[in-house]
mmCIF file of C-alpha atoms in Angstrom:
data_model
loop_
_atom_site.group_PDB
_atom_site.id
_atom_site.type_symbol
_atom_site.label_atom_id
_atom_site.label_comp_id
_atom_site.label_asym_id
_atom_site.label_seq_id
_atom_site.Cartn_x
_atom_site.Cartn_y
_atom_site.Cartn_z
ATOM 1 C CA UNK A 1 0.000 0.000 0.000
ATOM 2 C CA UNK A 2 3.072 2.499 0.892
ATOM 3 C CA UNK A 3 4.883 2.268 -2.044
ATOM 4 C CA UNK A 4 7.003 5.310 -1.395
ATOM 5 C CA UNK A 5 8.477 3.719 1.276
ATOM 6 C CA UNK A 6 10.427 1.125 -0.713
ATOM 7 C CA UNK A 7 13.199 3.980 -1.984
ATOM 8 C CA UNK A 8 14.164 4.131 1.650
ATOM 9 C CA UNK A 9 17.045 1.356 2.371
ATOM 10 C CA UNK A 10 17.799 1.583 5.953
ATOM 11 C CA UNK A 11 15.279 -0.586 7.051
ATOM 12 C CA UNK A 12 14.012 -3.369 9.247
ATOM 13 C CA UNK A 13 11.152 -5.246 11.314
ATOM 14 C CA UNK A 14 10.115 -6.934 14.449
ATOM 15 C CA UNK A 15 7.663 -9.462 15.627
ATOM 16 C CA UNK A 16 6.476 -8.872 19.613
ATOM 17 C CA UNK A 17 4.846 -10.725 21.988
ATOM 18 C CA UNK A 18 3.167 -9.879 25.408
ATOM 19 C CA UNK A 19 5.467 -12.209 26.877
ATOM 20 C CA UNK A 20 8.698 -10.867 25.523
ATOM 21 C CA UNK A 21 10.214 -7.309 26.382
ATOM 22 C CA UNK A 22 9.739 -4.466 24.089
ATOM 23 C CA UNK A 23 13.242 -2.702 24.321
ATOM 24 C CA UNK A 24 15.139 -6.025 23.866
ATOM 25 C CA UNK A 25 12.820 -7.032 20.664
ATOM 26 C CA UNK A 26 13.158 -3.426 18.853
ATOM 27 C CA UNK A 27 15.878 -3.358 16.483
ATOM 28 C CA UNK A 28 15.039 0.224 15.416
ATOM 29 C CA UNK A 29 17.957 2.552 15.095
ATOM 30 C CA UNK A 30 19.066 4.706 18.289
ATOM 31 C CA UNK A 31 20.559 7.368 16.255
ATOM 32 C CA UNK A 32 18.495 8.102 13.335
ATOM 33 C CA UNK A 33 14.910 9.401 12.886
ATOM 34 C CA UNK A 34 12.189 7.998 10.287
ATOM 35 C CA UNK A 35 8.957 6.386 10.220
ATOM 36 C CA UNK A 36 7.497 3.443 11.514
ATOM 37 C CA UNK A 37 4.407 1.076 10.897
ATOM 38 C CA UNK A 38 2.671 -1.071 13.573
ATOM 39 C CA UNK A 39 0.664 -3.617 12.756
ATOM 40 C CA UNK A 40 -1.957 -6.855 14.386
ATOM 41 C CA UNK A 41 -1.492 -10.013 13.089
ATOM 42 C CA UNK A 42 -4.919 -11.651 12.759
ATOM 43 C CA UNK A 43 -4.381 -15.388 11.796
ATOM 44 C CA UNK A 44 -2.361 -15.225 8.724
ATOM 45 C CA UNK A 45 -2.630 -11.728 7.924
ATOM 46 C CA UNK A 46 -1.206 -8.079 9.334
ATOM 47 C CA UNK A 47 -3.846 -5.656 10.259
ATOM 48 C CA UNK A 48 -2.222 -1.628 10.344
ATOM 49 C CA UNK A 49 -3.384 -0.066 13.636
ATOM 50 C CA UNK A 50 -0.673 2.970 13.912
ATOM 51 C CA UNK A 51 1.452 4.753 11.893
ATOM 52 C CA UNK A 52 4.283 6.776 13.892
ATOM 53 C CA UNK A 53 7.548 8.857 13.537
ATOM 54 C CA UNK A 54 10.198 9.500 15.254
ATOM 55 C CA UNK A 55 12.214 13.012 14.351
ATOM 56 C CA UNK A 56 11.507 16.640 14.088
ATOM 57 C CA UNK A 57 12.302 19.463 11.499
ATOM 58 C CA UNK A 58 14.687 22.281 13.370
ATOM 59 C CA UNK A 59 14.492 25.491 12.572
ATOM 60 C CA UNK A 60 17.376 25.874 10.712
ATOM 61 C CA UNK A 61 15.959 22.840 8.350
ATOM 62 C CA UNK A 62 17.627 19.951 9.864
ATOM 63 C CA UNK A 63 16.578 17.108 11.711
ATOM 64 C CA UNK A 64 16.049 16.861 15.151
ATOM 65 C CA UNK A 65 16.796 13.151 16.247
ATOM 66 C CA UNK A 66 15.700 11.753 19.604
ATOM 67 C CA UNK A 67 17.904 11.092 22.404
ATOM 68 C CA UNK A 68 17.936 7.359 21.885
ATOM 69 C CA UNK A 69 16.307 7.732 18.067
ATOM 70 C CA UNK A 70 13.371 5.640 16.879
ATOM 71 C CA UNK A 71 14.196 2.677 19.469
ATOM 72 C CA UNK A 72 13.698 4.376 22.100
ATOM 73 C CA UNK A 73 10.204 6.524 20.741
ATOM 74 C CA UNK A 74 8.924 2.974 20.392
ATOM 75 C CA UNK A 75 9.880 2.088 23.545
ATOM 76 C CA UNK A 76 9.975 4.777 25.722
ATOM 77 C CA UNK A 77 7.385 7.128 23.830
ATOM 78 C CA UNK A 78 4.486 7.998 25.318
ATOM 79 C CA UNK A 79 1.612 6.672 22.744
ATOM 80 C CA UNK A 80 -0.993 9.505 22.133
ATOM 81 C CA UNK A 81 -3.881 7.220 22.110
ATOM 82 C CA UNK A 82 -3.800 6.482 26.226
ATOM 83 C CA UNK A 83 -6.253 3.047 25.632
ATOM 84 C CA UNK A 84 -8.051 4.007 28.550
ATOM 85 C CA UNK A 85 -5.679 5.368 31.235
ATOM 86 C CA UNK A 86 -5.980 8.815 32.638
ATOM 87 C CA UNK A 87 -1.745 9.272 32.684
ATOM 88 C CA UNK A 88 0.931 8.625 30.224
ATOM 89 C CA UNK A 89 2.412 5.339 30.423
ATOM 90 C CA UNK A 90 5.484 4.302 28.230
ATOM 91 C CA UNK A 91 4.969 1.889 25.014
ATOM 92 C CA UNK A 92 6.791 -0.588 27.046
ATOM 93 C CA UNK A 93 3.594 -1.031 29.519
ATOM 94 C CA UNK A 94 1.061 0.324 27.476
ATOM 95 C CA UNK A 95 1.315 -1.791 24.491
ATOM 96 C CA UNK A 96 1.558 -5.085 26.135
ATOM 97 C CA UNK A 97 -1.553 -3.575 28.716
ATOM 98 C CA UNK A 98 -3.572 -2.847 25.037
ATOM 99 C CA UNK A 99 -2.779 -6.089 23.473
ATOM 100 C CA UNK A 100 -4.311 -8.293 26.764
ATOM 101 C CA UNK A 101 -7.201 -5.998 26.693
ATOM 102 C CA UNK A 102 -8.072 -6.380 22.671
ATOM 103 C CA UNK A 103 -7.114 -10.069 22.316
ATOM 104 C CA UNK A 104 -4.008 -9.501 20.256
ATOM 105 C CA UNK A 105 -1.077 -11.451 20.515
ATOM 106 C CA UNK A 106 1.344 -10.490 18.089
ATOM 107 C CA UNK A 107 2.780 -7.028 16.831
ATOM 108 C CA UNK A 108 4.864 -6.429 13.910
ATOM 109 C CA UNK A 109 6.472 -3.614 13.338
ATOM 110 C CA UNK A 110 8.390 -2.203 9.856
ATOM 111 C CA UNK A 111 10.717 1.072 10.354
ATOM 112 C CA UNK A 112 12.210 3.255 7.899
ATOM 113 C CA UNK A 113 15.298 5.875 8.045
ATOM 114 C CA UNK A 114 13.738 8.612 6.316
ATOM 115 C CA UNK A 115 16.763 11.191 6.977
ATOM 116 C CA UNK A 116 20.377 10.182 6.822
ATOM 117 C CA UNK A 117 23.371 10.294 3.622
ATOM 118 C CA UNK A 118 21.226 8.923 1.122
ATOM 119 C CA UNK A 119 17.462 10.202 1.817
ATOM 120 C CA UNK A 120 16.617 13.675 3.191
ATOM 121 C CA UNK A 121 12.616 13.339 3.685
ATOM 122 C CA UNK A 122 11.412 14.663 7.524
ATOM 123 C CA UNK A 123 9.809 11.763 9.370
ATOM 124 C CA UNK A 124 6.674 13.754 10.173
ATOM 125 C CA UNK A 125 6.503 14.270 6.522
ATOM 126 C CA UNK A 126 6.191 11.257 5.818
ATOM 127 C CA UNK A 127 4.206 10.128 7.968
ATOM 128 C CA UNK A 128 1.130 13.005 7.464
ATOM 129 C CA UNK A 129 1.479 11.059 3.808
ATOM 130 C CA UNK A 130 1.080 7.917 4.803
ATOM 131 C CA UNK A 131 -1.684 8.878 7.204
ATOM 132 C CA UNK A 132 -3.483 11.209 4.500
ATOM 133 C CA UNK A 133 -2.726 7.549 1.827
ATOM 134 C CA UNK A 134 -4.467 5.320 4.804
ATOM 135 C CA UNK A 135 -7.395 7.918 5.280
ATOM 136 C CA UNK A 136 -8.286 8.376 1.362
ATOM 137 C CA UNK A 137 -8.518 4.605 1.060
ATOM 138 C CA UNK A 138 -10.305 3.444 4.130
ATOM 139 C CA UNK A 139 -11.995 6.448 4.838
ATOM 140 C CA UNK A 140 -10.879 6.381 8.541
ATOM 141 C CA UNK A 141 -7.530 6.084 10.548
ATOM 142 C CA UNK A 142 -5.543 3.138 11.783
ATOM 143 C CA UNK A 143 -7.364 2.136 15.307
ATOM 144 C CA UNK A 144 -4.523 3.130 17.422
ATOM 145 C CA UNK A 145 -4.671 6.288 16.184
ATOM 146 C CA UNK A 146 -6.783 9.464 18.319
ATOM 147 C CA UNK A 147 -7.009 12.136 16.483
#
């Protein structure tokens, strides 16, 4: 469905489990900034619930990476969608907390660099695309998203 995202190289994916820790399972990059893609599996297939970034534009124009990068937004973040809870929790505890409530088992996640020697495309960029691509097409956002 993304096809844009197939230019960018740096790349990579994870499977996760309730069971299993979230910071040892990301292999996400703790020095650059991109996009990411978080999907259910549902039997044999991937369902996308969230689409997320992880880097800001400066002012000057360049890119503002996390302290930690897109690891540790995915694992540390706080996810805007709180799944019931009054306070921020960390993806760490919230995700597994969300999965147990909705039945899932399995994540998988896909990341993208989006910003480094080769590619020079802001994370938050990229992901308003992909959001606005999801939206046009299913007329509605991913179900992890609150907007």
């Amino acid at each position: 469905m993304f096809d844009e995202l197939k230019k960018y190289k740096n790349t990579g994916a994870f499977n996760f489990k309730t069971s299993e820790s979230l910071k040892e399972k990301c292999n996400a990059p703790i020095d650059k900034g991109g996009v990411y893609l978080i999907y259910k599996i549902v039997g044999d297939k991937e369902v996308l619930i969230y689409i997320g970034s992880s880097g800001q534009r400066n002012k000057d124009g360049t890119l503002k990476i996390r302290k930690g990068g897109m690891k540790d937004r995915l694992v540390n973040g706080y996810h805007p969608h709180r799944f019931g809870e009054i306070k921020r929790i960390k993806r760490h505890e919230a995700f597994p907390q969300q999965m147990q409530a909705a039945n899932i088992t399995e994540l998988k996640f896909y990341w993208w660099v989006t910003y480094d020697d080769i590619n020079s495309d802001f994370p938050t960029d990229v992901e308003a695309k992909l959001s606005k691509k999801y939206f046009e097409k299913f007329q509605k956002h991913p179900e992890w998203h609150k907007f």
